């Protein structure tokens, strides 16, 4: 796949994001409104999207357990690497570390990987097992840390605060939607078509609304390419180069994953930082400017490197 083909598929992404930038810079829509749009995406639209798509999927054909286990192992090593590097550079506040882990390990699925995979393979089905792993494991850990960090010091002991944080993370619409989709799918529970149609209608707005929110924020803030700091460069390099190489080594060399699944996993790892990074940062008021910058800059770098990764892994 060439860069032109990828850009053609990403025109809707660029349009939604660019609209937010233009409206914010012209002060037609205030940049502060990005918080409301981000909350809508996080609390409502994305859960609807996940529930409908997971419920309608054939889960049995989506899960290659060796491949998914290998990817989870690679992600675990990547998490440890980022935690160690963050501590070595003086970043020790749990919410700040969790945000950096999310930036370096989680990937942009719905807004970037889906159109790329459809272009390359004619289907985005291989993405869904990784999406479930991200939401039900990685995001659960990140949300727990964020909720725990938001609790005040007078809110009880560490044990009580941790239990409340885990409970709050498990009850978020994002996690509930995934678990409900999996459970109803496995139990073959009939969900009325009108409910699925409604979830699909709302879910289709998740991507443009979240991207529009990001555009509004950056339109008001501005994006300084020359002022990219060392930490940003390190996180972008790890996300777009380090993590894909790690996935290739762990999945291919240690777990013996071969063929199409190795290609799928390396390409998924090479996707940019997730759109939800900005949504989480907005919601928990931590690293908002850093997250917005990482999402956009890693998207550009990832787009340029995709043809290289495809040729390297397929060779």
CSV table of C-alpha atoms in Angstrom, one decimal:
chain,number,residue,atom,x,y,z
A,1,UNK,CA,0.0,0.0,0.0
A,2,UNK,CA,1.3,3.4,-0.9
A,3,UNK,CA,0.9,6.6,1.1
A,4,UNK,CA,-1.7,8.0,-1.4
A,5,UNK,CA,-4.0,5.0,-0.9
A,6,UNK,CA,-3.8,5.4,2.9
A,7,UNK,CA,-4.5,9.1,2.7
A,8,UNK,CA,-7.5,8.4,0.4
A,9,UNK,CA,-9.0,6.2,3.1
A,10,UNK,CA,-8.2,8.8,5.8
A,11,UNK,CA,-9.9,11.7,4.1
A,12,UNK,CA,-12.9,11.6,6.5
A,13,UNK,CA,-10.5,11.6,9.5
A,14,UNK,CA,-8.7,14.7,8.1
A,15,UNK,CA,-12.0,16.4,7.4
A,16,UNK,CA,-13.4,15.9,10.9
A,17,UNK,CA,-10.2,17.0,12.5
A,18,UNK,CA,-9.6,19.9,10.1
A,19,UNK,CA,-13.1,21.2,10.7
A,20,UNK,CA,-12.5,21.5,14.4
A,21,UNK,CA,-9.2,23.3,13.8
A,22,UNK,CA,-10.7,25.8,11.4
A,23,UNK,CA,-13.8,26.5,13.5
A,24,UNK,CA,-11.6,27.0,16.7
A,25,UNK,CA,-9.0,29.2,15.0
A,26,UNK,CA,-11.8,31.4,13.5
A,27,UNK,CA,-13.4,31.4,16.9
A,28,UNK,CA,-16.7,30.2,15.5
A,29,UNK,CA,-16.8,27.4,18.1
A,30,UNK,CA,-14.8,28.0,21.3
A,31,UNK,CA,-11.9,25.6,21.9
A,32,UNK,CA,-13.2,25.0,25.4
A,33,UNK,CA,-16.2,23.2,23.9
A,34,UNK,CA,-13.8,20.3,23.1
A,35,UNK,CA,-14.4,19.0,26.6
A,36,UNK,CA,-18.1,18.5,26.0
A,37,UNK,CA,-17.5,16.8,22.7
A,38,UNK,CA,-14.8,14.5,24.2
A,39,UNK,CA,-17.2,13.5,27.1
A,40,UNK,CA,-19.9,12.7,24.5
A,41,UNK,CA,-17.5,10.4,22.7
A,42,UNK,CA,-16.1,8.7,25.8
A,43,UNK,CA,-19.4,8.3,27.7
A,44,UNK,CA,-21.9,7.5,24.9
A,45,UNK,CA,-20.8,7.3,21.3
A,46,UNK,CA,-17.8,5.0,21.7
A,47,UNK,CA,-19.6,2.5,24.0
A,48,UNK,CA,-22.4,2.3,21.5
A,49,UNK,CA,-20.0,1.6,18.7
A,50,UNK,CA,-18.2,-1.1,20.7
A,51,UNK,CA,-21.4,-2.8,21.9
A,52,UNK,CA,-23.0,-3.1,18.4
A,53,UNK,CA,-19.8,-4.3,16.7
A,54,UNK,CA,-18.8,-6.8,19.3
A,55,UNK,CA,-22.3,-8.3,19.6
A,56,UNK,CA,-22.6,-8.7,15.9
A,57,UNK,CA,-19.2,-10.3,15.4
A,58,UNK,CA,-18.4,-14.0,15.2
A,59,UNK,CA,-16.1,-14.2,18.2
A,60,UNK,CA,-15.1,-17.8,17.5
A,61,UNK,CA,-13.4,-16.9,14.2
A,62,UNK,CA,-11.7,-13.8,15.5
A,63,UNK,CA,-9.5,-15.3,18.2
A,64,UNK,CA,-6.2,-16.9,17.3
A,65,UNK,CA,-5.2,-17.5,20.9
A,66,UNK,CA,-1.5,-17.9,20.2
A,67,UNK,CA,-1.4,-14.7,18.2
A,68,UNK,CA,-3.4,-12.7,20.8
A,69,UNK,CA,-1.4,-14.1,23.7
A,70,UNK,CA,1.8,-13.2,21.9
A,71,UNK,CA,0.6,-9.6,21.3
A,72,UNK,CA,-0.4,-9.4,25.0
A,73,UNK,CA,3.1,-10.5,26.0
A,74,UNK,CA,4.7,-7.9,23.8
A,75,UNK,CA,2.3,-5.2,25.2
A,76,UNK,CA,3.3,-6.3,28.8
A,77,UNK,CA,7.0,-5.9,28.0
A,78,UNK,CA,6.3,-2.5,26.4
A,79,UNK,CA,4.4,-1.4,29.5
A,80,UNK,CA,7.3,-2.3,31.8
A,81,UNK,CA,9.8,-0.5,29.5
A,82,UNK,CA,7.7,2.7,29.6
A,83,UNK,CA,7.2,2.5,33.3
A,84,UNK,CA,11.0,2.1,33.9
A,85,UNK,CA,11.9,4.8,31.4
A,86,UNK,CA,9.3,7.2,33.0
A,87,UNK,CA,10.7,6.6,36.4
A,88,UNK,CA,14.3,7.1,35.2
A,89,UNK,CA,13.3,10.5,33.8
A,90,UNK,CA,11.6,11.6,37.0
A,91,UNK,CA,7.9,10.9,36.0
A,92,UNK,CA,6.5,9.1,39.0
A,93,UNK,CA,3.0,10.4,39.5
A,94,UNK,CA,0.8,7.4,38.7
A,95,UNK,CA,-1.6,9.2,36.4
A,96,UNK,CA,1.2,10.7,34.4
A,97,UNK,CA,2.9,7.3,34.0
A,98,UNK,CA,-0.5,5.7,33.1
A,99,UNK,CA,-1.0,8.3,30.3
A,100,UNK,CA,2.5,7.6,28.9
A,101,UNK,CA,1.8,3.8,29.0
A,102,UNK,CA,-1.4,4.4,27.1
A,103,UNK,CA,0.4,6.6,24.5
A,104,UNK,CA,3.2,4.1,23.9
A,105,UNK,CA,1.3,0.8,24.0
A,106,UNK,CA,-2.4,1.3,23.0
A,107,UNK,CA,-3.2,1.9,19.4
A,108,UNK,CA,-5.6,4.0,17.4
A,109,UNK,CA,-8.1,1.3,16.2
A,110,UNK,CA,-11.4,2.8,15.2
A,111,UNK,CA,-10.1,6.0,13.7
A,112,UNK,CA,-6.9,4.8,12.0
A,113,UNK,CA,-6.4,1.0,12.0
A,114,UNK,CA,-9.9,0.2,10.6
A,115,UNK,CA,-9.6,2.1,7.3
A,116,UNK,CA,-6.0,1.0,6.9
A,117,UNK,CA,-6.9,-2.7,7.4
A,118,UNK,CA,-9.9,-2.4,5.0
A,119,UNK,CA,-7.6,-1.0,2.4
A,120,UNK,CA,-4.9,-3.6,2.9
A,121,UNK,CA,-6.9,-6.8,3.6
A,122,UNK,CA,-10.6,-6.0,2.7
A,123,UNK,CA,-11.6,-6.5,6.4
A,124,UNK,CA,-10.9,-5.0,9.8
A,125,UNK,CA,-11.8,-8.2,11.7
A,126,UNK,CA,-8.3,-9.0,12.9
A,127,UNK,CA,-8.4,-5.7,14.9
A,128,UNK,CA,-11.3,-6.6,17.2
A,129,UNK,CA,-9.4,-9.1,19.4
A,130,UNK,CA,-6.8,-6.5,20.1
A,131,UNK,CA,-9.5,-3.9,20.6
A,132,UNK,CA,-11.1,-6.1,23.2
A,133,UNK,CA,-7.7,-6.7,24.9
A,134,UNK,CA,-7.1,-2.9,25.0
A,135,UNK,CA,-10.5,-2.0,26.4
A,136,UNK,CA,-10.9,-4.9,28.8
A,137,UNK,CA,-7.3,-5.1,30.1
A,138,UNK,CA,-5.2,-2.1,29.3
A,139,UNK,CA,-7.9,0.6,29.5
A,140,UNK,CA,-9.2,-1.0,32.7
A,141,UNK,CA,-5.8,-0.6,34.3
A,142,UNK,CA,-5.5,3.0,33.1
A,143,UNK,CA,-9.0,4.0,34.2
A,144,UNK,CA,-8.4,2.4,37.6
A,145,UNK,CA,-5.2,4.5,38.1
A,146,UNK,CA,-6.9,7.6,36.8
A,147,UNK,CA,-9.8,7.2,39.1
A,148,UNK,CA,-7.6,6.4,42.0
A,149,UNK,CA,-5.5,9.5,41.4
A,150,UNK,CA,-8.6,11.6,41.2
A,151,UNK,CA,-9.8,10.5,44.7
A,152,UNK,CA,-9.0,13.0,47.4
A,153,UNK,CA,-6.6,12.1,50.3
A,154,UNK,CA,-9.5,12.2,52.7
A,155,UNK,CA,-11.4,9.5,50.8
A,156,UNK,CA,-10.3,6.6,53.1
A,157,UNK,CA,-7.3,4.4,53.1
A,158,UNK,CA,-5.4,3.2,50.0
A,159,UNK,CA,-7.3,-0.1,50.0
A,160,UNK,CA,-10.7,1.5,50.0
A,161,UNK,CA,-9.7,4.0,47.4
A,162,UNK,CA,-8.3,1.3,45.2
A,163,UNK,CA,-11.5,-0.8,45.5
A,164,UNK,CA,-13.6,2.3,44.7
A,165,UNK,CA,-11.4,3.1,41.7
A,166,UNK,CA,-11.6,-0.4,40.3
A,167,UNK,CA,-15.4,-0.4,40.8
A,168,UNK,CA,-15.6,3.0,39.1
A,169,UNK,CA,-13.5,1.7,36.1
A,170,UNK,CA,-15.6,-1.4,35.8
A,171,UNK,CA,-18.8,0.6,35.8
A,172,UNK,CA,-17.7,3.1,33.1
A,173,UNK,CA,-19.8,2.9,29.9
A,174,UNK,CA,-16.7,1.9,27.9
A,175,UNK,CA,-16.0,-1.3,29.8
A,176,UNK,CA,-19.7,-2.1,30.4
A,177,UNK,CA,-20.4,-1.9,26.7
A,178,UNK,CA,-17.6,-4.3,25.8
A,179,UNK,CA,-18.5,-6.8,28.5
A,180,UNK,CA,-22.2,-6.6,27.6
A,181,UNK,CA,-21.4,-7.2,23.9
A,182,UNK,CA,-19.2,-10.2,24.7
A,183,UNK,CA,-21.7,-11.7,27.2
A,184,UNK,CA,-24.7,-11.4,25.0
A,185,UNK,CA,-22.8,-12.7,22.0
A,186,UNK,CA,-21.6,-15.8,23.8
A,187,UNK,CA,-25.0,-16.5,25.3
A,188,UNK,CA,-26.7,-15.9,21.9
A,189,UNK,CA,-29.2,-13.6,23.6
A,190,UNK,CA,-31.4,-11.9,21.0
A,191,UNK,CA,-31.0,-8.1,21.0
A,192,UNK,CA,-33.8,-6.4,19.1
A,193,UNK,CA,-32.8,-4.9,15.7
A,194,UNK,CA,-34.1,-1.5,16.7
A,195,UNK,CA,-31.6,-1.5,19.6
A,196,UNK,CA,-28.7,-2.5,17.4
A,197,UNK,CA,-29.7,0.1,14.8
A,198,UNK,CA,-29.8,2.8,17.5
A,199,UNK,CA,-26.4,1.8,18.8
A,200,UNK,CA,-25.0,1.8,15.3
A,201,UNK,CA,-26.5,5.2,14.6
A,202,UNK,CA,-24.9,6.7,17.7
A,203,UNK,CA,-21.7,4.7,17.4
A,204,UNK,CA,-21.1,6.0,13.9
A,205,UNK,CA,-20.7,9.5,15.4
A,206,UNK,CA,-17.9,8.4,17.7
A,207,UNK,CA,-15.1,8.9,15.3
A,208,UNK,CA,-16.0,12.3,13.8
A,209,UNK,CA,-17.0,13.7,17.2
A,210,UNK,CA,-13.8,12.7,18.9
A,211,UNK,CA,-11.7,13.9,16.1
A,212,UNK,CA,-13.7,17.2,16.0
A,213,UNK,CA,-13.0,17.6,19.7
A,214,UNK,CA,-9.3,17.1,19.1
A,215,UNK,CA,-9.3,19.6,16.2
A,216,UNK,CA,-11.1,22.1,18.4
A,217,UNK,CA,-8.5,21.7,21.2
A,218,UNK,CA,-5.5,22.0,18.8
A,219,UNK,CA,-7.1,24.8,16.9
A,220,UNK,CA,-7.3,26.8,20.1
A,221,UNK,CA,-3.9,25.7,21.3
A,222,UNK,CA,-1.9,25.4,18.1
A,223,UNK,CA,0.6,22.7,17.3
A,224,UNK,CA,4.3,23.5,17.4
A,225,UNK,CA,6.3,21.0,15.4
A,226,UNK,CA,9.6,22.7,16.0
A,227,UNK,CA,9.0,22.8,19.7
A,228,UNK,CA,8.5,19.0,20.0
A,229,UNK,CA,10.3,18.0,23.2
A,230,UNK,CA,12.5,15.1,23.8
A,231,UNK,CA,9.8,13.2,25.7
A,232,UNK,CA,7.4,13.6,22.9
A,233,UNK,CA,10.0,12.4,20.4
A,234,UNK,CA,10.8,9.4,22.6
A,235,UNK,CA,7.2,8.4,22.9
A,236,UNK,CA,6.5,8.8,19.2
A,237,UNK,CA,9.6,6.8,18.3
A,238,UNK,CA,8.6,4.0,20.7
A,239,UNK,CA,5.0,3.9,19.5
A,240,UNK,CA,5.9,3.9,15.8
A,241,UNK,CA,9.2,2.1,15.8
A,242,UNK,CA,9.9,0.4,19.1
A,243,UNK,CA,6.6,-1.3,19.8
A,244,UNK,CA,6.2,-2.7,16.3
A,245,UNK,CA,9.8,-4.1,16.5
A,246,UNK,CA,9.0,-5.6,19.9
A,247,UNK,CA,5.8,-7.1,18.6
A,248,UNK,CA,7.7,-8.7,15.7
A,249,UNK,CA,10.3,-10.1,18.0
A,250,UNK,CA,8.0,-11.4,20.7
A,251,UNK,CA,5.2,-12.7,18.4
A,252,UNK,CA,7.4,-14.1,15.6
A,253,UNK,CA,10.6,-15.2,17.3
A,254,UNK,CA,9.4,-16.2,20.8
A,255,UNK,CA,5.8,-17.4,20.1
A,256,UNK,CA,6.3,-18.7,16.5
A,257,UNK,CA,3.4,-16.6,15.0
A,258,UNK,CA,3.7,-16.7,11.2
A,259,UNK,CA,2.0,-15.7,8.1
A,260,UNK,CA,-0.9,-13.3,8.0
A,261,UNK,CA,-1.3,-13.0,11.8
A,262,UNK,CA,2.3,-11.8,12.2
A,263,UNK,CA,1.6,-9.2,9.6
A,264,UNK,CA,-1.6,-8.2,11.3
A,265,UNK,CA,0.0,-7.9,14.8
A,266,UNK,CA,3.0,-5.9,13.7
A,267,UNK,CA,0.9,-3.5,11.7
A,268,UNK,CA,-1.5,-3.1,14.6
A,269,UNK,CA,1.4,-2.3,16.9
A,270,UNK,CA,2.6,0.3,14.3
A,271,UNK,CA,-0.6,2.2,14.5
A,272,UNK,CA,-0.5,5.7,16.1
A,273,UNK,CA,-1.3,6.6,19.7
A,274,UNK,CA,-5.1,6.1,20.4
A,275,UNK,CA,-7.6,8.8,19.9
A,276,UNK,CA,-8.9,7.9,23.4
A,277,UNK,CA,-5.6,9.2,24.8
A,278,UNK,CA,-6.9,12.7,24.3
A,279,UNK,CA,-10.4,11.7,25.6
A,280,UNK,CA,-8.9,10.2,28.8
A,281,UNK,CA,-6.6,13.2,29.3
A,282,UNK,CA,-9.6,15.6,28.9
A,283,UNK,CA,-11.7,13.6,31.3
A,284,UNK,CA,-9.1,13.2,34.0
A,285,UNK,CA,-7.4,16.6,33.5
A,286,UNK,CA,-3.9,15.2,33.0
A,287,UNK,CA,-1.4,15.8,30.2
A,288,UNK,CA,-4.1,17.2,27.8
A,289,UNK,CA,-1.7,19.2,25.6
A,290,UNK,CA,0.8,16.3,25.5
A,291,UNK,CA,-1.8,13.8,24.6
A,292,UNK,CA,-3.3,15.9,21.8
A,293,UNK,CA,0.2,16.5,20.3
A,294,UNK,CA,1.1,12.8,20.5
A,295,UNK,CA,-2.1,11.7,18.7
A,296,UNK,CA,-1.5,13.9,15.8
A,297,UNK,CA,2.2,13.6,15.4
A,298,UNK,CA,2.3,9.8,15.9
A,299,UNK,CA,-0.5,9.6,13.2
A,300,UNK,CA,1.7,11.4,10.7
A,301,UNK,CA,4.7,9.3,11.5
A,302,UNK,CA,2.7,6.1,11.4
A,303,UNK,CA,1.2,6.9,8.1
A,304,UNK,CA,4.6,7.5,6.5
A,305,UNK,CA,6.0,4.2,8.0
A,306,UNK,CA,3.1,1.9,7.1
A,307,UNK,CA,4.4,1.0,3.6
A,308,UNK,CA,7.8,0.2,5.2
A,309,UNK,CA,6.3,-2.0,7.8
A,310,UNK,CA,4.1,-3.8,5.3
A,311,UNK,CA,7.1,-4.6,3.0
A,312,UNK,CA,9.3,-5.6,5.9
A,313,UNK,CA,7.0,-8.0,7.6
A,314,UNK,CA,5.7,-9.5,4.3
A,315,UNK,CA,9.3,-10.1,3.1
